[in-house]
Short mmCIF file of C-alpha atoms and ligand atoms in Angstrom, two decimals:
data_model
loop_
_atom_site.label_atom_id
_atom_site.label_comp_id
_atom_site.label_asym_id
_atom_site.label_seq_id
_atom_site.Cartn_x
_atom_site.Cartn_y
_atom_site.Cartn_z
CA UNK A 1 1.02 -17.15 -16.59
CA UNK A 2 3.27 -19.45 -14.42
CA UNK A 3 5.11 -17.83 -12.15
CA UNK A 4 6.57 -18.12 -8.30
CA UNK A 5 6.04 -14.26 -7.20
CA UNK A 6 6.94 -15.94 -3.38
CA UNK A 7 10.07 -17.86 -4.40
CA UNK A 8 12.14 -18.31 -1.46
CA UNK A 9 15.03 -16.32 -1.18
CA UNK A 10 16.16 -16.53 2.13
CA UNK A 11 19.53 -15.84 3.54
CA UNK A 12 21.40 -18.96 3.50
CA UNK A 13 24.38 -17.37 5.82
CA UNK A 14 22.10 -16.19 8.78
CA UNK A 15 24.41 -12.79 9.08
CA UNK A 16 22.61 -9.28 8.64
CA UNK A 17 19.79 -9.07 5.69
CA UNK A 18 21.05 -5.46 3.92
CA UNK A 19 17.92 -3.45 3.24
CA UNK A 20 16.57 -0.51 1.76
CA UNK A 21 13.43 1.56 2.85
CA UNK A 22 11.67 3.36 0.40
CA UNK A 23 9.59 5.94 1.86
CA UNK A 24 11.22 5.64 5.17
CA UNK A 25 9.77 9.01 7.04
CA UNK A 26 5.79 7.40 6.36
CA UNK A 27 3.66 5.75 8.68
CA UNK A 28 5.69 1.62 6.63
CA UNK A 29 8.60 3.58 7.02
CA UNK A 30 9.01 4.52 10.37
CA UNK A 31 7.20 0.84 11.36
CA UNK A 32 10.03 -0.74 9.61
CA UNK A 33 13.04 1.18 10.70
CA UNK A 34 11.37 0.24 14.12
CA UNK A 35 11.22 -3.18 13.92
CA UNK A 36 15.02 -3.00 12.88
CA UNK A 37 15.75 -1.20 15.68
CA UNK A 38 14.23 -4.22 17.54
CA UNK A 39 16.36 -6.44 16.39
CA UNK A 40 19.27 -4.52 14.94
CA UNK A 41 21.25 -7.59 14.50
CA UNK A 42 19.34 -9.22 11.61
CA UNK A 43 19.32 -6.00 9.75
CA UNK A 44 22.34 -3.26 7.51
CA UNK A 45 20.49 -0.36 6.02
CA UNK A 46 21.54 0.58 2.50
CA UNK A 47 19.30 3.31 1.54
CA UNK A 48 16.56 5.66 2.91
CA UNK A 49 14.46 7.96 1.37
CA UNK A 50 11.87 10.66 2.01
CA UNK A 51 10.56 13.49 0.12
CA UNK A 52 9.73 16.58 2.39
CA UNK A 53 10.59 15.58 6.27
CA UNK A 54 14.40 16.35 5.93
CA UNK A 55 15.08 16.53 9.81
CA UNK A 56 13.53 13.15 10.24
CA UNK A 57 15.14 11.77 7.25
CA UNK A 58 18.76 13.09 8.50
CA UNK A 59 17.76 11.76 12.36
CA UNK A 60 16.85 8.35 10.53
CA UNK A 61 20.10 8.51 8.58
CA UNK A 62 22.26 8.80 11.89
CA UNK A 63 20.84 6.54 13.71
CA UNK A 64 20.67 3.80 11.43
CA UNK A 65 23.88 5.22 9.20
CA UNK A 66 22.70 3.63 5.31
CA UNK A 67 25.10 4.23 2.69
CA UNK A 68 22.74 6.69 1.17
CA UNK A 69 19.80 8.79 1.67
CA UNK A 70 17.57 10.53 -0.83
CA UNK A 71 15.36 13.11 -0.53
CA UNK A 72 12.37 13.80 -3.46
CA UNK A 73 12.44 17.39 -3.14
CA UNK A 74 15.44 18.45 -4.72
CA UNK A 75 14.95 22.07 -3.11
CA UNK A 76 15.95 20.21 0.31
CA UNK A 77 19.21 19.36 -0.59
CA UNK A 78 21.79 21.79 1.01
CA UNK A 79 19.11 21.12 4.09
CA UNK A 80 20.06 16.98 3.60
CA UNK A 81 23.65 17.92 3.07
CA UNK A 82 24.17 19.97 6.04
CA UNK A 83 22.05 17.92 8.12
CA UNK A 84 24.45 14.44 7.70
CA UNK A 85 27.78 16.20 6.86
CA UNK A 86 30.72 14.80 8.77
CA UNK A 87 29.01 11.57 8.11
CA UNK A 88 30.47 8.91 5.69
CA UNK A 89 26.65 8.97 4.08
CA UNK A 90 26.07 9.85 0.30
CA UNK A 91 23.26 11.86 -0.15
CA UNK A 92 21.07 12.91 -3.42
CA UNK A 93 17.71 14.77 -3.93
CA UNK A 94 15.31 14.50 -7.11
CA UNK A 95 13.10 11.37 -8.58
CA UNK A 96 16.45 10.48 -10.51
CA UNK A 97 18.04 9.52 -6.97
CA UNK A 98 14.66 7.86 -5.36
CA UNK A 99 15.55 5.57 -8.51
CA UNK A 100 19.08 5.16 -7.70
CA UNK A 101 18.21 4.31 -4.01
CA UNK A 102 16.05 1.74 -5.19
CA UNK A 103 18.78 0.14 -7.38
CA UNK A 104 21.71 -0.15 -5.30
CA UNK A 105 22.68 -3.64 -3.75
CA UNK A 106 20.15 -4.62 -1.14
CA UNK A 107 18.50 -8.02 -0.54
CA UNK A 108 15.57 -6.42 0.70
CA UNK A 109 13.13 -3.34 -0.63
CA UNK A 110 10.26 -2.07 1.21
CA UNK A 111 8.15 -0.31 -0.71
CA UNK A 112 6.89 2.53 1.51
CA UNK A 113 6.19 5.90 -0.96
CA UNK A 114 2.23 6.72 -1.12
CA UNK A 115 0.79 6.45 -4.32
CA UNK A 116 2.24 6.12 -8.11
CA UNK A 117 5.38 8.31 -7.03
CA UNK A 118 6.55 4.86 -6.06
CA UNK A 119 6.45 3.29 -9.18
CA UNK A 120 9.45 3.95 -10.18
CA UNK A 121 11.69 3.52 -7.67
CA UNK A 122 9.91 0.33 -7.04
CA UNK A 123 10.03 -1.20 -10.79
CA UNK A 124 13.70 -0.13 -10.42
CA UNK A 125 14.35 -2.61 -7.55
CA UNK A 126 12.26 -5.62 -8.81
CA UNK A 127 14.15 -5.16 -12.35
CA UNK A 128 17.49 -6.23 -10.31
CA UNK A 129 15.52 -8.80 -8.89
CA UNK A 130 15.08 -7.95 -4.92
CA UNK A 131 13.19 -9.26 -2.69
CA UNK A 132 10.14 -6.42 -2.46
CA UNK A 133 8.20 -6.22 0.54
CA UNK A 134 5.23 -4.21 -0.73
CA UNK A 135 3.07 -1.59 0.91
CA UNK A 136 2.91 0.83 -2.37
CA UNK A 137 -0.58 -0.74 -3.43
CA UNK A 138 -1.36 2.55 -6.08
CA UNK A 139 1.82 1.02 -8.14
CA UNK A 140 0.36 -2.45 -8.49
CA UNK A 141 -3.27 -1.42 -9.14
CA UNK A 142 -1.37 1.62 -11.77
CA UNK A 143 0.79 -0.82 -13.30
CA UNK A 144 -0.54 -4.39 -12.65
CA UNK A 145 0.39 -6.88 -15.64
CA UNK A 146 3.52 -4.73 -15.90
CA UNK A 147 4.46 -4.69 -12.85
CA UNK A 148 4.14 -9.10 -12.77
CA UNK A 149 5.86 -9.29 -15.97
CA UNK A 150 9.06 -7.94 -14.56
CA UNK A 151 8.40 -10.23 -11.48
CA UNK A 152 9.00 -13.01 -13.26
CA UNK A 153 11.58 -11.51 -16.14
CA UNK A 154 13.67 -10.33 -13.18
CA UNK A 155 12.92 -13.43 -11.08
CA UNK A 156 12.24 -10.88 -7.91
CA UNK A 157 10.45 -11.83 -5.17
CA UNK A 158 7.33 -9.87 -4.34
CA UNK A 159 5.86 -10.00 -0.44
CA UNK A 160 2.47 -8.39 0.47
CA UNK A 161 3.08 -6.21 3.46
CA UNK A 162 -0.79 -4.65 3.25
CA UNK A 163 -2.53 -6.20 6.26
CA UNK A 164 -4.87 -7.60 4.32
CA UNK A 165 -3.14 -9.06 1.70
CA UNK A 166 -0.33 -10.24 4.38
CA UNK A 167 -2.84 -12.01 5.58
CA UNK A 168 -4.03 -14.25 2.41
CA UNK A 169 -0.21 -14.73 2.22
CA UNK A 170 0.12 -16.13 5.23
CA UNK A 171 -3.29 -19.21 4.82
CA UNK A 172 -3.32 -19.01 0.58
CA UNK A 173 -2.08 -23.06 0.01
CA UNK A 174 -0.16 -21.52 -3.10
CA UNK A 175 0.35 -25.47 -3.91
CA UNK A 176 -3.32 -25.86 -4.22
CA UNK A 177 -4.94 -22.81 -5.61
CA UNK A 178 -7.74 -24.72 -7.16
CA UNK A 179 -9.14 -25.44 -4.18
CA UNK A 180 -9.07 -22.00 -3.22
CA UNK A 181 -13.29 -20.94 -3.38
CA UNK A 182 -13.29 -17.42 -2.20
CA UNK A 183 -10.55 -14.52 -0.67
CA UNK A 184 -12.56 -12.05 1.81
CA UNK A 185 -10.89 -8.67 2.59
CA UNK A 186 -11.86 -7.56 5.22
CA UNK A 187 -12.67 -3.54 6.19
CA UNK A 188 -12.95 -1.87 9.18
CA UNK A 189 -15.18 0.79 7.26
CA UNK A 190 -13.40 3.76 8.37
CA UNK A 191 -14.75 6.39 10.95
CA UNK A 192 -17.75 7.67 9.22
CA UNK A 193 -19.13 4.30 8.89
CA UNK A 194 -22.30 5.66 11.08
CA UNK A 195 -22.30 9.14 9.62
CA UNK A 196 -25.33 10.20 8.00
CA UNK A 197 -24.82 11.79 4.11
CA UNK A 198 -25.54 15.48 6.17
CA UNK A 199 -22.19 14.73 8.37
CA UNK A 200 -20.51 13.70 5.65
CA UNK A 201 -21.06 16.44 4.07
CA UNK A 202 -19.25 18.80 6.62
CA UNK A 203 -16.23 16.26 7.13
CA UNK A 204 -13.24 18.26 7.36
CA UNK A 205 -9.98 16.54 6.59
CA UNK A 206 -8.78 15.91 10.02
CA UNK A 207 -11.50 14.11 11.22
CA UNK A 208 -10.73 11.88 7.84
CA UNK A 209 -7.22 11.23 8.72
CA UNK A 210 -8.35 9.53 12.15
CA UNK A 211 -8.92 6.73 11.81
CA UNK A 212 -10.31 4.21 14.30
CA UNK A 213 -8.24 1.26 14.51
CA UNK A 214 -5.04 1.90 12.30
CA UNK A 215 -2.36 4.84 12.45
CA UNK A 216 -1.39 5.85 9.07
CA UNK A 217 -0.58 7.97 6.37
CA UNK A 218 -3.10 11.29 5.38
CA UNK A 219 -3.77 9.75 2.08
CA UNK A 220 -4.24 5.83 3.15
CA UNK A 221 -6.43 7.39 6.05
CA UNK A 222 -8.82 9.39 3.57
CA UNK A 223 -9.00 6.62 1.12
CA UNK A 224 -9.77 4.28 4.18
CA UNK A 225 -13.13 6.59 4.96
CA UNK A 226 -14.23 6.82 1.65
CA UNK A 227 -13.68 2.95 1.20
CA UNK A 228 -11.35 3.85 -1.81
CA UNK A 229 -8.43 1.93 -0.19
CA UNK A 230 -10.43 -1.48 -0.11
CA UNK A 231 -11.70 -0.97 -3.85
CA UNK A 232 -7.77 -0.12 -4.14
CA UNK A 233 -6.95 -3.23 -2.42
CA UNK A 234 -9.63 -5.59 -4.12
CA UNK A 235 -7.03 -4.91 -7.39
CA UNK A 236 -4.34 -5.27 -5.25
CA UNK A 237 -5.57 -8.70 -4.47
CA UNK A 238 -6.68 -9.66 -7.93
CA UNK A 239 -2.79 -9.00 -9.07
CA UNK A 240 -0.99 -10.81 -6.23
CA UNK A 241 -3.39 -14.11 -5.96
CA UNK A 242 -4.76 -16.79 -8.80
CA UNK A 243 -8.12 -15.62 -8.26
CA UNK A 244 -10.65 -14.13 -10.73
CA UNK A 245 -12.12 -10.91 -9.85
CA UNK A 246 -15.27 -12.34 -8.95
CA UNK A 247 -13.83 -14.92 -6.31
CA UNK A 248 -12.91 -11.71 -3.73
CA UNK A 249 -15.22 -10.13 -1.62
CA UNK A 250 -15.09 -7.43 1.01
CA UNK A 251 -16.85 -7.87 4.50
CA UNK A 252 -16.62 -4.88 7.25
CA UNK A 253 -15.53 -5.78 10.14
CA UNK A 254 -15.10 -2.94 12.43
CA UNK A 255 -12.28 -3.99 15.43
CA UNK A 256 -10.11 -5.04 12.54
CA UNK A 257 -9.15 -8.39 14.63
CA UNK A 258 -9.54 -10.89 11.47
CA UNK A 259 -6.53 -9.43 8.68
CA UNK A 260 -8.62 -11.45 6.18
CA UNK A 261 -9.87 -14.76 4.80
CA UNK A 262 -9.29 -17.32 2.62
CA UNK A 263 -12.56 -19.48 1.79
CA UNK A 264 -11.46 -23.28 0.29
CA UNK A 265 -13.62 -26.04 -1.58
CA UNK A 266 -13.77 -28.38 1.59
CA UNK A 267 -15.71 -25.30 3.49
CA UNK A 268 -13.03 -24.65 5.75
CA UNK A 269 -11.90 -20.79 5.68
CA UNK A 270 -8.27 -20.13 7.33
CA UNK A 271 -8.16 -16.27 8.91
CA UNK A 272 -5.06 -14.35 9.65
CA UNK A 273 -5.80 -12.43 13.60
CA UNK A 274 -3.60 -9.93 15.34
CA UNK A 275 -3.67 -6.67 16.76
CA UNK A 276 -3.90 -3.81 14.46
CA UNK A 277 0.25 -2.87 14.09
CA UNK A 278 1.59 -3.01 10.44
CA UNK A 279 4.95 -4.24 12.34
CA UNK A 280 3.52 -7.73 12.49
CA UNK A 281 2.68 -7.84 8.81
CA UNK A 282 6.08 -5.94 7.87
CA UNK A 283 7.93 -8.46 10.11
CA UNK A 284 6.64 -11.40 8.16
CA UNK A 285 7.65 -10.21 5.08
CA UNK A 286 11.31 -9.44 6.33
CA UNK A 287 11.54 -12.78 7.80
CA UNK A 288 9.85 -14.88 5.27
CA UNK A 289 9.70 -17.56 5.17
CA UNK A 290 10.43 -17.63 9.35
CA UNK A 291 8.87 -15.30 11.43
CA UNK A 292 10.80 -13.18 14.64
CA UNK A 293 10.07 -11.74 17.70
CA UNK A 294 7.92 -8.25 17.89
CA UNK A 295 7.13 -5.73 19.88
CA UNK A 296 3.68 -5.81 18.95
CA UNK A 297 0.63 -6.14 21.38
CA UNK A 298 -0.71 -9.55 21.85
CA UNK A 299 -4.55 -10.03 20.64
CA UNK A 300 -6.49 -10.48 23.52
CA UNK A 301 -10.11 -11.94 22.42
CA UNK A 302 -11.43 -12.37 25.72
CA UNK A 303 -10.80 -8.59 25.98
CA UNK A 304 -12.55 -7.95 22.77
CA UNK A 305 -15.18 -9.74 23.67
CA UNK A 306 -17.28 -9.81 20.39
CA UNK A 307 -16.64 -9.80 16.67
CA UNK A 308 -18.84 -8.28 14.31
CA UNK A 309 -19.21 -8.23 10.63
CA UNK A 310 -21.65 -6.71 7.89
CA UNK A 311 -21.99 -6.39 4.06
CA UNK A 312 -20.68 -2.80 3.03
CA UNK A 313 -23.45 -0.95 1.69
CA UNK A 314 -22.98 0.02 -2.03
CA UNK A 315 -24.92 3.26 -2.40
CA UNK A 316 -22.79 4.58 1.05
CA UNK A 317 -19.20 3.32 -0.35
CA UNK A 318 -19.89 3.65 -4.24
CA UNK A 319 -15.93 3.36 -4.53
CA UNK A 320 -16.49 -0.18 -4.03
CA UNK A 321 -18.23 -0.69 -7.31
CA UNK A 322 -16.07 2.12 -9.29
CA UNK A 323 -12.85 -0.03 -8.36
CA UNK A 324 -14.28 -3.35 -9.29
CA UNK A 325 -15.70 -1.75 -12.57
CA UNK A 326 -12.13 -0.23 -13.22
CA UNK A 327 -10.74 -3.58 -12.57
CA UNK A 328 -13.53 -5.37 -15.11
CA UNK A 329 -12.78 -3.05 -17.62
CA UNK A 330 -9.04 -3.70 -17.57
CA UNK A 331 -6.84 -1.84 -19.74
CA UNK A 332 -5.66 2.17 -18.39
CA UNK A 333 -8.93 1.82 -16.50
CA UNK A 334 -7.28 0.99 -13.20
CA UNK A 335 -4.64 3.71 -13.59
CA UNK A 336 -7.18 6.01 -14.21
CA UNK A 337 -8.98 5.39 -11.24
CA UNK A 338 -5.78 5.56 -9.31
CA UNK A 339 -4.85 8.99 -10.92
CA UNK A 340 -8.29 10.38 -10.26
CA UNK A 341 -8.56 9.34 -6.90
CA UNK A 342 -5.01 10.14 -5.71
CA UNK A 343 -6.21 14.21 -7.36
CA UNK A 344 -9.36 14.22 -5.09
CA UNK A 345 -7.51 13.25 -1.84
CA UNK A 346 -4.95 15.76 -2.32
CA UNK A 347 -7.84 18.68 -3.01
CA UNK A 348 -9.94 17.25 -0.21
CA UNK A 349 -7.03 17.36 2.17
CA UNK A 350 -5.77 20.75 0.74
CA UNK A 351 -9.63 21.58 1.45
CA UNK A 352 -10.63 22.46 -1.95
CA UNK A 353 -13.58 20.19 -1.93
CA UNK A 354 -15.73 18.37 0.16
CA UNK A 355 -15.28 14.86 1.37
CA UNK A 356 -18.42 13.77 -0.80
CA UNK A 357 -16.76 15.37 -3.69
CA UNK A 358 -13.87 13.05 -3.98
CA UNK A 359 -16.35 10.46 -5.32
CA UNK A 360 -18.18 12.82 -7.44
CA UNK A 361 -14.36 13.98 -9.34
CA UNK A 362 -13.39 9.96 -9.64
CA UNK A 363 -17.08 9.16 -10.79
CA UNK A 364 -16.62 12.29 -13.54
CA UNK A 365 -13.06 11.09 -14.72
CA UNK A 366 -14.09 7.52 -15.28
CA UNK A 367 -17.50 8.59 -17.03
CA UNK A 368 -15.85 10.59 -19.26
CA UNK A 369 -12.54 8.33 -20.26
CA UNK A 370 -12.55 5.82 -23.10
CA UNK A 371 -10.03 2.49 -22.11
CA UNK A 372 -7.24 1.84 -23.73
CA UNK A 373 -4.34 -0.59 -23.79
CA UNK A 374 -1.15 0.58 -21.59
CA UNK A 375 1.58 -1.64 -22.48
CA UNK A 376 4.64 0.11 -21.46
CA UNK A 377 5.51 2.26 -18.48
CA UNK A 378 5.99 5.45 -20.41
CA UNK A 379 2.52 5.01 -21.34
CA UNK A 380 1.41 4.32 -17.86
CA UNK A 381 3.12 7.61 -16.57
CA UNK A 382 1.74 9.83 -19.77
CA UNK A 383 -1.97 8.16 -18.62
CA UNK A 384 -1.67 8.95 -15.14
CA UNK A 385 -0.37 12.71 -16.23
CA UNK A 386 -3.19 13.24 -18.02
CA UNK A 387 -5.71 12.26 -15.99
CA UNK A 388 -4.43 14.23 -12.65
CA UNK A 389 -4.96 17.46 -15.46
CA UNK A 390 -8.36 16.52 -16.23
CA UNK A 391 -9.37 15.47 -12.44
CA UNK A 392 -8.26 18.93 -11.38
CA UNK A 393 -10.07 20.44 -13.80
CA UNK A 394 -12.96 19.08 -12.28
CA UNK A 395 -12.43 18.90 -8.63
CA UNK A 396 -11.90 23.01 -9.87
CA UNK A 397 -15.08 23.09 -11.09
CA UNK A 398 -16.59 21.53 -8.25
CA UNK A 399 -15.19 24.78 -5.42
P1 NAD B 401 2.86 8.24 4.57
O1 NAD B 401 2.23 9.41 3.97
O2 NAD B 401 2.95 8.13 6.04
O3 NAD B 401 4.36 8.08 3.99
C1 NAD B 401 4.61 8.19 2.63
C2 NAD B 401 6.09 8.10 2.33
O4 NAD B 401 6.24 8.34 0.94
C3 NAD B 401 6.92 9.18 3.04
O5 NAD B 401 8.17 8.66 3.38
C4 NAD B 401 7.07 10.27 1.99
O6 NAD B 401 8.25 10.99 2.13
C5 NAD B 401 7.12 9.45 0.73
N1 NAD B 401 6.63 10.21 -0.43
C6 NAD B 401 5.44 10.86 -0.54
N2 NAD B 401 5.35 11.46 -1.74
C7 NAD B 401 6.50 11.20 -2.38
C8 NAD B 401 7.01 11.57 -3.65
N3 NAD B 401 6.31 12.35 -4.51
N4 NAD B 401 8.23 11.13 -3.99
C9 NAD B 401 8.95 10.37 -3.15
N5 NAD B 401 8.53 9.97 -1.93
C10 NAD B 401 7.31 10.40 -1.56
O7 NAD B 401 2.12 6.96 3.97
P2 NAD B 401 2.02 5.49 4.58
O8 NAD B 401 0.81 5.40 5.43
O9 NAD B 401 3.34 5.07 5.15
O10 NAD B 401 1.71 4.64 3.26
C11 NAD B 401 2.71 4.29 2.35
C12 NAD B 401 2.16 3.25 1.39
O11 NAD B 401 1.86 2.08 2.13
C13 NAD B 401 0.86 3.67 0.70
O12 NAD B 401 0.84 3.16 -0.59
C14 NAD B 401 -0.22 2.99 1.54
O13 NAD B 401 -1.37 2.69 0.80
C15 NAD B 401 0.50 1.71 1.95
N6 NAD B 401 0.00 1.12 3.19
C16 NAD B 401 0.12 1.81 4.36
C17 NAD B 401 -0.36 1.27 5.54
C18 NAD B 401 -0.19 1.98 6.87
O14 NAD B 401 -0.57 1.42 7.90
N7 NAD B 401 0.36 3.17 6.91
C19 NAD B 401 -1.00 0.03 5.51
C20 NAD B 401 -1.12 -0.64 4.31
C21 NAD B 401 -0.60 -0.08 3.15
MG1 MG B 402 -4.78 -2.68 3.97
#
């Protein structure tokens, strides 16, 4: 299909870009509202939303004062209320309002939930055509052709802010795509990448959630140590770029120095560097197609010193295959693996199973599921419900 998913849609009129974070009290969201507060000029928040941090919510909500703020958990209300009365700020609670959020006026969406909560909210904003800066990856990989048909029905704009996939955006010569060979994703291979199969046996979830080189979210952190998040972000990839499946490959490369790689016909490869700080990726998507001014630490290779890579190891990370399987299979195959996965990390981390065990529930679901053809969202939501059922059936079975 021919489409421009990077049309430019700069401000012509240089004043304040109005913007909406979705997800604002996460690891994208509080990057974001950072970088704003950088350079506060540039920026007028329309909406913010969160789902269970009300306080932070309300303290993001007065000090950058959006015309309205949303809060998932509809029991946190009065608590949202309360919290920014006196204040000229509309508030709501409930998915119904994350939806609303999403589709009031705002050149700019970052989409900042975890996982397919964010679907949504974040079809809702490229139907009326924003400009999405995009860190949900589960709603992609969930809803992939979907999601790129509205893309280009809408004529939205749709701007990687994953590190990784920032970073093809940045060297990809979109005007030349067949002479595009390869796209290499790189991994720092999470903090077990040592461990023998005894430790990781006996991982608990905080050591999961720390992870060596990047400071994010519980679930992003988990999937990052069982490799998930690359397998994740190998569909990711597939969706946002005109390559085929078997053009990407993933390379760990521990100090997480080179973003990624993009491999052309003439043997160069271009490489994206920086420091590890998702404000330099978020940054390029809210100035695209400029760049500003960060806060972020320089990259200092002298300092580094040395640069290392390896092939990942299959039998270790056997997400790696289950994601590229999902993704060769096509069809509810993807969302399935999404479902399944995003029900293991929330048992692991609510320590219902073992760290090992989040493969062995994914492995189980996709085993046992016959493909089929998901062609509307309903149908990708009723999918995704089902499958969460049947994975906690099994990650039950499993304590
Ligand atoms: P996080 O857990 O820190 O934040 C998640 C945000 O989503 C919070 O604002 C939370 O309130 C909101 N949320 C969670 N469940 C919700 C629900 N049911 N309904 C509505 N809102 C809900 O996660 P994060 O690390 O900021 O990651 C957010 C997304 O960005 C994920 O898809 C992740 O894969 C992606 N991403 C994150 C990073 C990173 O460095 N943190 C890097 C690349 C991609
Ligand atoms: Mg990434």
């Amino acid at each position: 299909m021919e489409m421009n998913i990077f049309e430019n849609k700069e401000n012509a009129n240089n004043g304040p870009r109005s913007i909406t974070i979705l997800g604002s009290t996460g690891s994208i969201g509080c990057s974001t509202l950072d970088l704003i507060k950088f350079t506060p000029k540039r920026f007028e928040v329309v909406a913010l939303t969160g789902n269970e941090n009300v306080n932070l919510l309300i303290k993001q909500a007065i000090a950058f004062k959006p015309k309205l703020a949303v809060i998932g958990n509809e029991k946190l209300f009065n608590e949202l209320k309360e919290g920014l009365s006196g204040t000229k700020i509309m508030v709501a609670a409930g998915k119904a309002a994350l939806v609303e959020a999403a589709e009031m006026g705002s050149e700019i969406v970052v989409a900042g939930i975890v996982g397919i909560a964010g679907l949504l909210p974040t079809i809702a904003a490229v139907k009326r055509g924003a400009i999405i800066a995009l860190a949900n990856k589960e709603c992609l990989v969930c809803s992939g052709t979907l999601f790129l048909n509205e893309v280009s029905r809408s004529g939205a704009t749709l701007l990687p802010i994953d590190s990784e996939h920032n970073a093809i955006f940045q060297v990809f010569d979109f005007n030349n795509s067949s002479s595009v060979d390869r796209l290499t994703l790189t991994a720092s291979g999470g903090p077990f990448i040592r461990s023998s199969r005894e430790e990781l046996l006996k991982v608990t979830p905080s050591q999961a959630v720390k992870h060596p080189n990047w400071d994010m979210g519980a679930k992003i952190s988990v999937d990052s140590a069982t490799m998930m998040n690359k397998g994740l972000e190998l569909i990711e990839a597939y969706y946002l770029f005109p390559v085929e499946e078997n053009q990407i490959d993933i390379l760990i490369h521990p100090q997480s120095v080179i973003h990624s790689m993009v491999s052309y016909n003439d043997g160069s490869v271009l490489a994206q560097m920086g420091t590890p700080d998702m404000r330099i990726p978020i940054s390029y998507a809210l100035a695209w197609p400029n760049r500003f001014r960060t806060p972020a630490e320089r990259l200092d290779l002298s300092e580094i010193g040395e640069l290392n890579f390896q092939k990942p190891n299959p039998k270790r990370f056997p997400a790696l295959a289950l994601a590229r399987d999902a993704l060769k299979m096509g069809g509810a195959m993807p969302t399935v693996l999404n479902a399944a996965n995003e029900v293991a990390v929330d048992c692991f981390l609510n320590e219902k199973i073992g760290f090992l065990d989040i493969m062995r529930v994914i492995e189980e679901v996709l085993d046992e599921t016959s493909n089929s053809t998901l062609h509307q969202l309903s149908e990708i939501s009723s999918c995704d419900y089902t499958i969460r059922k049947r994975a906690q059936e099994i990650a039950f079975e499993l304590t």
